[in-house]
mmCIF file of C-alpha atoms in Angstrom:
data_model
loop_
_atom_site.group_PDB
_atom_site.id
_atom_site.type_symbol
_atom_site.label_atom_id
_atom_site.label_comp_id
_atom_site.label_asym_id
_atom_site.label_seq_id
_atom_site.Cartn_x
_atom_site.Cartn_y
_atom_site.Cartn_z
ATOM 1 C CA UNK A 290 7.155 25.532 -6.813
ATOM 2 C CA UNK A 291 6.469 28.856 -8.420
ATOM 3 C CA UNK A 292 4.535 31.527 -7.068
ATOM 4 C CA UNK A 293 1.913 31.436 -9.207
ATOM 5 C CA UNK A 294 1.382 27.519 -8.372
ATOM 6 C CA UNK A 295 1.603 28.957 -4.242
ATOM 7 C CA UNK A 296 -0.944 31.890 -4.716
ATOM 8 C CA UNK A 297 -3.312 29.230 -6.783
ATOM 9 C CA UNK A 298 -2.851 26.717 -3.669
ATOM 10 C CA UNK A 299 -3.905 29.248 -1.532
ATOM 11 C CA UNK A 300 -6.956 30.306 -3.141
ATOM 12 C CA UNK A 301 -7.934 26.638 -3.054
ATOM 13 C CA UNK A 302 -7.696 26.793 0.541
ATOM 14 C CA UNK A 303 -9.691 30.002 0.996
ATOM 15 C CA UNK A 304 -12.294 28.593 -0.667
ATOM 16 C CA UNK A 305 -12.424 24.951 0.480
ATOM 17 C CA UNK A 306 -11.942 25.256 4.475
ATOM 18 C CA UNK A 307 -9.455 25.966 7.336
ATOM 19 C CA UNK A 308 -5.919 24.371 7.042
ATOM 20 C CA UNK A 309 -4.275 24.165 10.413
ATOM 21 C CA UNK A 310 -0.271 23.398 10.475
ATOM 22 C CA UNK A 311 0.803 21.599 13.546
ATOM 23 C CA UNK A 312 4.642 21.471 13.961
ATOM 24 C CA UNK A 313 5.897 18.604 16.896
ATOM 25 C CA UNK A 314 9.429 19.196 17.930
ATOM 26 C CA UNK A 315 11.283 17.568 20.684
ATOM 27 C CA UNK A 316 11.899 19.571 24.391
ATOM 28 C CA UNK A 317 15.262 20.860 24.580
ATOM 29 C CA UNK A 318 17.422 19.387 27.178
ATOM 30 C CA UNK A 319 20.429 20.314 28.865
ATOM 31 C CA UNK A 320 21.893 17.369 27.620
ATOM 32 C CA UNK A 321 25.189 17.851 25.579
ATOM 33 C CA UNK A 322 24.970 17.987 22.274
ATOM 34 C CA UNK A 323 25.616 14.858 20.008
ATOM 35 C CA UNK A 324 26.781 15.200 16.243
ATOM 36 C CA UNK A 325 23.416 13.677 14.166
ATOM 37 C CA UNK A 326 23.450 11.875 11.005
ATOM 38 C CA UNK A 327 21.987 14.809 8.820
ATOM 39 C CA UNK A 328 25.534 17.063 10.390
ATOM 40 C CA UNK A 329 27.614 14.125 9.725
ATOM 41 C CA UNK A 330 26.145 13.777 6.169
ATOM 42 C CA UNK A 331 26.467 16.916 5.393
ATOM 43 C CA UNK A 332 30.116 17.312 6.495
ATOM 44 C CA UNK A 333 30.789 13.898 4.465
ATOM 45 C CA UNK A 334 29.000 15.848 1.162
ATOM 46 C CA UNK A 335 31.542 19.390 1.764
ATOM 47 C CA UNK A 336 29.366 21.194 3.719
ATOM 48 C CA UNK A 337 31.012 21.956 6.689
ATOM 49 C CA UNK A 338 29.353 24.797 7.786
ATOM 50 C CA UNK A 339 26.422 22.874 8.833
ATOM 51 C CA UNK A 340 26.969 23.376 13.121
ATOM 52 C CA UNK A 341 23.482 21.435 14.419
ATOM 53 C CA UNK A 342 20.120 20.523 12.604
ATOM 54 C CA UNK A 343 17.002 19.929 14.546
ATOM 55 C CA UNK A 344 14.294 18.278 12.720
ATOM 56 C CA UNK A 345 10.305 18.375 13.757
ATOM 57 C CA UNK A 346 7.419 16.824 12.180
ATOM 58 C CA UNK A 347 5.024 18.950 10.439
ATOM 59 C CA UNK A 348 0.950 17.628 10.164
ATOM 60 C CA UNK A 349 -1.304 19.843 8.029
ATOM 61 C CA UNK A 350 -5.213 19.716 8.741
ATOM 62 C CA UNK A 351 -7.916 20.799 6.263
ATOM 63 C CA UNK A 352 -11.887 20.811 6.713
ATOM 64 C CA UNK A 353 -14.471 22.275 9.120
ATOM 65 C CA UNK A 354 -12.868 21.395 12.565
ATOM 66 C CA UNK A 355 -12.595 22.979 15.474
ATOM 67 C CA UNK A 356 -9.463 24.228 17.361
ATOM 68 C CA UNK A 357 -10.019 22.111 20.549
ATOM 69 C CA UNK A 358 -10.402 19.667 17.935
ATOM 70 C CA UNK A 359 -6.933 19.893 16.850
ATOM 71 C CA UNK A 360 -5.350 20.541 20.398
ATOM 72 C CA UNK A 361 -6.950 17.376 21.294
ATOM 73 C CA UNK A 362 -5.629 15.447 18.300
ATOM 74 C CA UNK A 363 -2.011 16.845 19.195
ATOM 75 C CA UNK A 364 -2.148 16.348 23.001
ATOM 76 C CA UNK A 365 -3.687 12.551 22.356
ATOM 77 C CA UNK A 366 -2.010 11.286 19.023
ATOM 78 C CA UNK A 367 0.581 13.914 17.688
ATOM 79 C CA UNK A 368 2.782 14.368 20.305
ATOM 80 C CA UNK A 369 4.024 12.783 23.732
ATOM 81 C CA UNK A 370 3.760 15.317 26.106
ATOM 82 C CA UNK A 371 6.770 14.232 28.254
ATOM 83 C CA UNK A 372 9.097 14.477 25.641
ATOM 84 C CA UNK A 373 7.761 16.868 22.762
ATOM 85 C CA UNK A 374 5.695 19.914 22.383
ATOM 86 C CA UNK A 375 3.467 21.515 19.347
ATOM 87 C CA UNK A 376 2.320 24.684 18.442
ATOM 88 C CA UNK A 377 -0.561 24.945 15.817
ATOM 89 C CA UNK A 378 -0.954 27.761 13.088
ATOM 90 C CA UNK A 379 -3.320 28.526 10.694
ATOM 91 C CA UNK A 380 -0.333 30.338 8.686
ATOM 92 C CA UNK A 381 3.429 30.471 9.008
ATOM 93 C CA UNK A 382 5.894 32.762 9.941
ATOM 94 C CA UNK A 383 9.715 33.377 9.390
ATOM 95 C CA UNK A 384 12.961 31.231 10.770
ATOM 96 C CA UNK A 385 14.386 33.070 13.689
ATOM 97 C CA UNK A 386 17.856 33.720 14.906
ATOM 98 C CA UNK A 387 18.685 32.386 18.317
ATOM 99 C CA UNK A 388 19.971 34.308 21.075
ATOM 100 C CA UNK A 389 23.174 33.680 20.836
ATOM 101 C CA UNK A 390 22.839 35.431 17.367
ATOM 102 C CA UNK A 391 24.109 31.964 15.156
ATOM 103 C CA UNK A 392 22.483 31.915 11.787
ATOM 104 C CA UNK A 393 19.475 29.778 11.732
ATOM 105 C CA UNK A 394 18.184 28.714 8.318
ATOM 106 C CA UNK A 395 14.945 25.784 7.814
ATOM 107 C CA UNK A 396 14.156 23.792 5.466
ATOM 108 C CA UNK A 397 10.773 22.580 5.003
ATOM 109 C CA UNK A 398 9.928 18.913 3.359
ATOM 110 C CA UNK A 399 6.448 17.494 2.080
ATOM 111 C CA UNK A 400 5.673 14.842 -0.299
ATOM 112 C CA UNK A 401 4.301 15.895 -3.771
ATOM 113 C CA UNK A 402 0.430 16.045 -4.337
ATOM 114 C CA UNK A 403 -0.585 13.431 -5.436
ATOM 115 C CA UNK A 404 2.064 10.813 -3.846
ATOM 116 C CA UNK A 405 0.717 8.317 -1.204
ATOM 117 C CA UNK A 406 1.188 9.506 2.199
ATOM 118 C CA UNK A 407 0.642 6.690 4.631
ATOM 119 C CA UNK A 408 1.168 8.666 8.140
ATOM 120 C CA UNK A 409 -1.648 11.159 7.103
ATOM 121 C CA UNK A 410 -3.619 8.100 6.171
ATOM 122 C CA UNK A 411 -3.182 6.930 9.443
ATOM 123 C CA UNK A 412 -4.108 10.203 10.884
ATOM 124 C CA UNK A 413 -7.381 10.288 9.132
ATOM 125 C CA UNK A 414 -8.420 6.628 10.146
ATOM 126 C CA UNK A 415 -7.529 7.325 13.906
ATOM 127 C CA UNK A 416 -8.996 10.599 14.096
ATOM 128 C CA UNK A 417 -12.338 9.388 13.484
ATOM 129 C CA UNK A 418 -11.968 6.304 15.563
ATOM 130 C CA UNK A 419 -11.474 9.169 18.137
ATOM 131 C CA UNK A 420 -14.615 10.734 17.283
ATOM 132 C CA UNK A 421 -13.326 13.952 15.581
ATOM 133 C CA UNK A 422 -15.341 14.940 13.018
ATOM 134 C CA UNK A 423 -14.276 17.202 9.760
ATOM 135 C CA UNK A 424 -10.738 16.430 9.240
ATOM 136 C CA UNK A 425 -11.442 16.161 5.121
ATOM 137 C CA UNK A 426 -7.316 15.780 4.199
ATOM 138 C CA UNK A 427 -4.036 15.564 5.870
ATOM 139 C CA UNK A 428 -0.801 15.576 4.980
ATOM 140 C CA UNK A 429 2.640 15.193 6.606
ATOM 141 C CA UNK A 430 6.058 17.010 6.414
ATOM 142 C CA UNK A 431 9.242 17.952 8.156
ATOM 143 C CA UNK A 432 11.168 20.707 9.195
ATOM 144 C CA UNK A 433 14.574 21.121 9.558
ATOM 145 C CA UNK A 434 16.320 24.100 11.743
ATOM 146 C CA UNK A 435 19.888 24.455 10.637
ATOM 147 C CA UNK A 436 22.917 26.071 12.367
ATOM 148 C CA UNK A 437 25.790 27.259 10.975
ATOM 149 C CA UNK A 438 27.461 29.862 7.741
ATOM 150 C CA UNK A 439 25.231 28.259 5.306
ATOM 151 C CA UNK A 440 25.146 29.611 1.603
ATOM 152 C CA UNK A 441 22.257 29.521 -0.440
ATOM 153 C CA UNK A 442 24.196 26.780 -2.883
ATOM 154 C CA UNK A 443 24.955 24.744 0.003
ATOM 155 C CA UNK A 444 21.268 25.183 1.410
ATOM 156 C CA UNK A 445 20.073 24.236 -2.187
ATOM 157 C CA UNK A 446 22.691 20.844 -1.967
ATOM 158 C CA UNK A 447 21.037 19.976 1.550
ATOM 159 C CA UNK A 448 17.728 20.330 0.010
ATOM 160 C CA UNK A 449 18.113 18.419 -2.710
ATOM 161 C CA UNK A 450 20.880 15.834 -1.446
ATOM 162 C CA UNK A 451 20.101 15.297 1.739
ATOM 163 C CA UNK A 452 16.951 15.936 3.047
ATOM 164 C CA UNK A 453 14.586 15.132 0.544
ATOM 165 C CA UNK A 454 13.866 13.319 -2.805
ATOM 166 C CA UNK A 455 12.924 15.490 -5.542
ATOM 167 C CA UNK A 456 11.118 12.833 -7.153
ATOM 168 C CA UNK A 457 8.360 12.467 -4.732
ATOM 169 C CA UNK A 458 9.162 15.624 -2.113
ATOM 170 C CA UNK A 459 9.034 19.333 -2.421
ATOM 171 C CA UNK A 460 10.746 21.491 -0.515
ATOM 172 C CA UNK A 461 10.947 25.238 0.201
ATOM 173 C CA UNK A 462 14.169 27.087 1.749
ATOM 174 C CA UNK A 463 13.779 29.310 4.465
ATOM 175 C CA UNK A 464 10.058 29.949 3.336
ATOM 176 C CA UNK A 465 7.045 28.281 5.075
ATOM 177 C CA UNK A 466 6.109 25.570 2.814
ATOM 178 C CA UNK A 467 2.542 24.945 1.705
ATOM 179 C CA UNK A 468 0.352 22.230 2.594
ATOM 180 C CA UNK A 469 0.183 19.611 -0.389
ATOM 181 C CA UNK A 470 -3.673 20.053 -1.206
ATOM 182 C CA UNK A 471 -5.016 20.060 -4.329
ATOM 183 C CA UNK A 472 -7.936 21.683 -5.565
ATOM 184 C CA UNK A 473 -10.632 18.801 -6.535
ATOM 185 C CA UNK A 474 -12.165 19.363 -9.942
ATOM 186 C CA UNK A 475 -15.391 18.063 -10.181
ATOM 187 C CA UNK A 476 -16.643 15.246 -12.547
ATOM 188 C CA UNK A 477 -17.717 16.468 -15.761
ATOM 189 C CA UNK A 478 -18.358 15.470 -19.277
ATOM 190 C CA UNK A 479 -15.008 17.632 -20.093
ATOM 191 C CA UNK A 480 -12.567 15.182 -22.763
ATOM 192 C CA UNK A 481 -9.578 16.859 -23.170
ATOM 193 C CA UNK A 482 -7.514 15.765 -26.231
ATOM 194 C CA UNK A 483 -3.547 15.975 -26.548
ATOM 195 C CA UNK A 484 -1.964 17.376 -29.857
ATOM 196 C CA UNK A 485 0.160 14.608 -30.766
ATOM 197 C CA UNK A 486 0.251 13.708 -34.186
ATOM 198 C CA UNK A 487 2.453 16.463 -35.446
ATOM 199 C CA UNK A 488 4.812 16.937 -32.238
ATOM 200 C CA UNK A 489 8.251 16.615 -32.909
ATOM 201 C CA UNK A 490 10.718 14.970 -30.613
ATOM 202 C CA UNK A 491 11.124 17.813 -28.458
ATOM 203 C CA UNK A 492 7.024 18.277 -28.240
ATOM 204 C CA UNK A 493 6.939 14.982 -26.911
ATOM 205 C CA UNK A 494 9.523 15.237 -24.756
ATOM 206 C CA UNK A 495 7.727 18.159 -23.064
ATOM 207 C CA UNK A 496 4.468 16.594 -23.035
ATOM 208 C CA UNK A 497 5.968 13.340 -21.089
ATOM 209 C CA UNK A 498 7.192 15.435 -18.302
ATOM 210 C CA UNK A 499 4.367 18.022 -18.232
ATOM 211 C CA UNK A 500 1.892 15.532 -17.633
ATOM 212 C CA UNK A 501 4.446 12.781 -15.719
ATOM 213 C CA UNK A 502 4.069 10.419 -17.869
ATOM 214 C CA UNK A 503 7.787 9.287 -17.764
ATOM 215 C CA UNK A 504 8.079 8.260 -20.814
ATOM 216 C CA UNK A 505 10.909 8.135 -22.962
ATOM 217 C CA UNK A 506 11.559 9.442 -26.364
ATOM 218 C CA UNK A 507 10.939 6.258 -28.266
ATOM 219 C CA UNK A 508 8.239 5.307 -26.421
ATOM 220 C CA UNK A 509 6.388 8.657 -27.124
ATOM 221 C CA UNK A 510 7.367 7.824 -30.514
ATOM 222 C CA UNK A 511 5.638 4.547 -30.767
ATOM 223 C CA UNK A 512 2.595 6.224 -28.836
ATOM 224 C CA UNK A 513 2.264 9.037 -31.759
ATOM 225 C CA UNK A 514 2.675 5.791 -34.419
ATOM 226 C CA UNK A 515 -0.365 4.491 -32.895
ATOM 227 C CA UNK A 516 -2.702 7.869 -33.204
ATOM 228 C CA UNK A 517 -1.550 8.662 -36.500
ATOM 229 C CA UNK A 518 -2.372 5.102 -37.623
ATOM 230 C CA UNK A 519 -5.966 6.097 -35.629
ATOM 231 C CA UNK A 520 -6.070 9.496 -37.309
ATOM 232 C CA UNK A 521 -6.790 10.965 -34.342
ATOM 233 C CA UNK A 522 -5.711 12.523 -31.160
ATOM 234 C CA UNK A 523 -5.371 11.018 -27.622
ATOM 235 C CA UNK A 524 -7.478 11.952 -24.731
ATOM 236 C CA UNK A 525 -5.704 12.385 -21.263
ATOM 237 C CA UNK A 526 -7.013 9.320 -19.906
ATOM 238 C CA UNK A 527 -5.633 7.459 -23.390
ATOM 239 C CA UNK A 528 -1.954 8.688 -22.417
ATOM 240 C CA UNK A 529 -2.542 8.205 -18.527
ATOM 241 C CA UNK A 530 -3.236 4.612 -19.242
ATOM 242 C CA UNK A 531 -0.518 3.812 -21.336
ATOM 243 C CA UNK A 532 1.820 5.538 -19.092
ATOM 244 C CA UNK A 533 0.684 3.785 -16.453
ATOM 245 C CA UNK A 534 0.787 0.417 -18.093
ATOM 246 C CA UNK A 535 4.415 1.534 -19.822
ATOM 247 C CA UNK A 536 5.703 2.248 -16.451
ATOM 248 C CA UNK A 537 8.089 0.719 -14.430
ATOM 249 C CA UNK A 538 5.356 -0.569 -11.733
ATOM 250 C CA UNK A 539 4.029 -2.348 -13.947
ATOM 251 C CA UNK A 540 5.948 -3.615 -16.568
ATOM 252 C CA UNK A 541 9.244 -4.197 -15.203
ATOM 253 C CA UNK A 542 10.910 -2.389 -18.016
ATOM 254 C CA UNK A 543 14.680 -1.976 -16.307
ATOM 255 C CA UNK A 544 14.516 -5.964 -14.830
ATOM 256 C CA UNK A 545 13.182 -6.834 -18.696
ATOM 257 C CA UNK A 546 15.936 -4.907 -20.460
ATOM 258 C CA UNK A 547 18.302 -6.275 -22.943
ATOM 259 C CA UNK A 548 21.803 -5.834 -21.574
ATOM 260 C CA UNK A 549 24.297 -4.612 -23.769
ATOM 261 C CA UNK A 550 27.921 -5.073 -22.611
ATOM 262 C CA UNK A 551 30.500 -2.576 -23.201
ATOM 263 C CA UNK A 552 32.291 -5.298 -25.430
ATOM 264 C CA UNK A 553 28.997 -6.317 -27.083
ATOM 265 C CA UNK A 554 28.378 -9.290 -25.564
ATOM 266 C CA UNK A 555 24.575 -9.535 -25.025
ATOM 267 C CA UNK A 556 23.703 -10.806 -21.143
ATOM 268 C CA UNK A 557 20.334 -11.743 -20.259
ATOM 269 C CA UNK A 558 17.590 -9.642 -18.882
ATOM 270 C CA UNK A 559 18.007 -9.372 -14.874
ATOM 271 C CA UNK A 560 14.497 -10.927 -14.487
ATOM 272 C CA UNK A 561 15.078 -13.812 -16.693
ATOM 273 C CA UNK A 562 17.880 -14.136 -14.592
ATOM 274 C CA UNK A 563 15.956 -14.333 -11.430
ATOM 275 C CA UNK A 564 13.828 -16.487 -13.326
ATOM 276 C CA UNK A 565 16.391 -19.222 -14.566
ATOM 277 C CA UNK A 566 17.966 -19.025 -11.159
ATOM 278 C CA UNK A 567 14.612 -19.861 -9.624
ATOM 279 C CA UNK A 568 13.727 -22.692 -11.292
ATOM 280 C CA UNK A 569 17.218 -24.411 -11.434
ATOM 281 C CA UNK A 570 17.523 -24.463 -7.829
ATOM 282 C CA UNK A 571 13.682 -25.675 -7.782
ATOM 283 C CA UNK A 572 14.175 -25.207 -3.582
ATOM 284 C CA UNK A 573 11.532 -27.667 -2.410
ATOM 285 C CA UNK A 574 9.558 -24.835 0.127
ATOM 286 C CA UNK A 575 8.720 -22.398 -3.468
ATOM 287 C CA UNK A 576 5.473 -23.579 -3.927
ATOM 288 C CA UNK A 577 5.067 -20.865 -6.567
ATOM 289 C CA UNK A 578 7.228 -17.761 -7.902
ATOM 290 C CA UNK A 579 6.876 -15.497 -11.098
ATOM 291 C CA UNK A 580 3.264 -16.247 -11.910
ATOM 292 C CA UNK A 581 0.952 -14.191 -9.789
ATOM 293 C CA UNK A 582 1.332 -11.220 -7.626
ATOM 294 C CA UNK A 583 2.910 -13.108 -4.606
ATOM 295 C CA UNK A 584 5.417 -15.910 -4.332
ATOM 296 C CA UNK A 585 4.089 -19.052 -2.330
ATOM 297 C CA UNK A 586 6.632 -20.649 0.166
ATOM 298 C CA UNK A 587 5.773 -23.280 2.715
ATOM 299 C CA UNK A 588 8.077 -23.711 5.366
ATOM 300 C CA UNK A 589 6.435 -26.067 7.482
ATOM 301 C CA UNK A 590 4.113 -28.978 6.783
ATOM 302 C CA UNK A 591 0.654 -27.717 5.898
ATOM 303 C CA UNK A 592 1.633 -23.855 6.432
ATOM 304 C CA UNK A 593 1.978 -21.695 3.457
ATOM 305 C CA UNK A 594 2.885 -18.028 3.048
ATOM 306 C CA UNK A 595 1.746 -15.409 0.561
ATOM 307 C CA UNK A 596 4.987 -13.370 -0.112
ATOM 308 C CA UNK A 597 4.384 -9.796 -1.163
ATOM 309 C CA UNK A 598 7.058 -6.817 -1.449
ATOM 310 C CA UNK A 599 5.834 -3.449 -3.127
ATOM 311 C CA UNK A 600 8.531 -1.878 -4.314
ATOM 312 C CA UNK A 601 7.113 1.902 -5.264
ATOM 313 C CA UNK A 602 4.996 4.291 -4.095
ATOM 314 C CA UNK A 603 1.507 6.076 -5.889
ATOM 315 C CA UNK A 604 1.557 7.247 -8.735
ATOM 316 C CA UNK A 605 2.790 4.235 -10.610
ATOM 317 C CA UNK A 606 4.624 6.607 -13.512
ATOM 318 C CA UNK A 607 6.865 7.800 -10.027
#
């Protein structure tokens, strides 16, 4: 993130309400020290110098609630106070260096704006079944302490590698990471319009990924066809929902795919595949499969199951 987007993020929250940061980490113990999967990951990727890594949960708050409304929040449903303890900030502050003097570096995860984030909706549902009032948003992260000689290439390579997923996380490297809020913009009669008739490939190109479409170059192609055919322009919600209807979620495009073998042989689309396979074994329990949202298996005699499996997350072009 750039630190224009950062100083614009926290304007927003200057002018929209309090955001509190809550950070959960487990008690330290005596107890002797056992190598964990993120140190044994990272040793397995060529980064030895990773020693120990100590990861806490991160909750951010935002709207017109009270701090014994947050401590309660944390004591009750953020934290088990036998085995973990929080500390809440309304701002961050830097990584320290323990007293034994080993380098300590963090690394701060969150999901992107706009990606669905089903702990914080969690948090907002039981909050106000506990009566708390004026939690507007929430949003969840992580935080990682490292130990060890870490260079900043090998802190990028954890970052990006290991302990998050650029697609649908941000992360920020030994830097307290913002909270994922967004500024709403209110409704308006404002149509915004997208030059697209006379972009060339690379104009498209940049258009797909500046407004996530995720769109390839022949499909902007085809898309530009269309609007010159029009003689007009698209508006933004014209190229959202053809983006979103393009998109893997929702057409399938990789399982639909011609295959191409690398001695030209031609093999059958993977979902076809499924498909034939499906309905040549015609297994007596599929009561339906490929035709609606679900498959329908019965199992037992007068029983029948609704099988559903989602397989990505919000937005749909992700």
């Amino acid at each position: 993130m750039s630190t224009t987007e950062q100083k614009q993020i926290e304007q927003n929250q200057v002018a929209e309400g309090t955001v509190y940061r809550i950070e959960v980490s487990r008690r330290r113990t005596d107890d002797a020290a056992v190598p964990d999967g993120i140190v044994i990951a990272a040793q397995q990727s060529g980064i030895p110098g990773l020693l120990a890594c100590e990861e806490s949960h991160l909750y951010f708050l935002h709207g017109p609630l009270s701090l014994d409304a947050v401590n309660r929040l944390c004591r009750e449903l953020l934290s088990d106070p036998v085995t973990e303890e929080y500390r809440v900030a309304v701002d961050g502050h830097a990584a320290p260096v323990d007293a034994a003097g080993q380098p300590t570096h963090h690394i701060e995860v969150t999901l992107l704006p706009g990606v669905t984030d089903p702990a914080a909706e969690d948090l907002l549902r039981a909050a106000a079944e506990m009566g708390i009032t004026g939690v507007d948003r929430a949003a969840t992260g992580h935080r990682y302490t490292l130990q060890g000689e870490l260079s900043s290439s090998h802190l990028e390579r954890l970052a990006t590698g290991i302990l998050s997923n650029p697609v649908v996380q941000r992360y920020a490297i030994d830097q307290t990471i913002e909270p994922p809020f967004f500024h709403y913009q209110p409704a308006d009669s404002t149509v915004k319009r997208i030059a697209l008739r006379d972009a060339n490939d690379t104009e498209l190109l940049r258009i797909s990924a500046a407004r996530r479409l995720a769109l390839d170059l022949d499909e902007m192609r085809a898309i530009r066809a269309c609007y010159l055919k029009e003689n007009r322009e698209p508006t933004d919600i014209e190229l959202e929902t053809l983006a979103q209807t393009w998109s893997e979620h929702c057409s399938h495009k990789t399982f639909r795919a011609r295959i191409s073998s690398t001695d030209g042989v031609e093999i059958t689309p993977l979902l076809r595949q499924l498909r034939d396979a499906t309905d040549t074994i015609a297994a007596p329990y599929v009561r339906s499969a490929f035709v609606g949202n679900a498959g329908i298996v019965c199992y037992s005699p007068g029983v029948t199951l609704a099988v559903k499996a989602e397989t990505h997350n919000h937005p749909s072009a992700i």
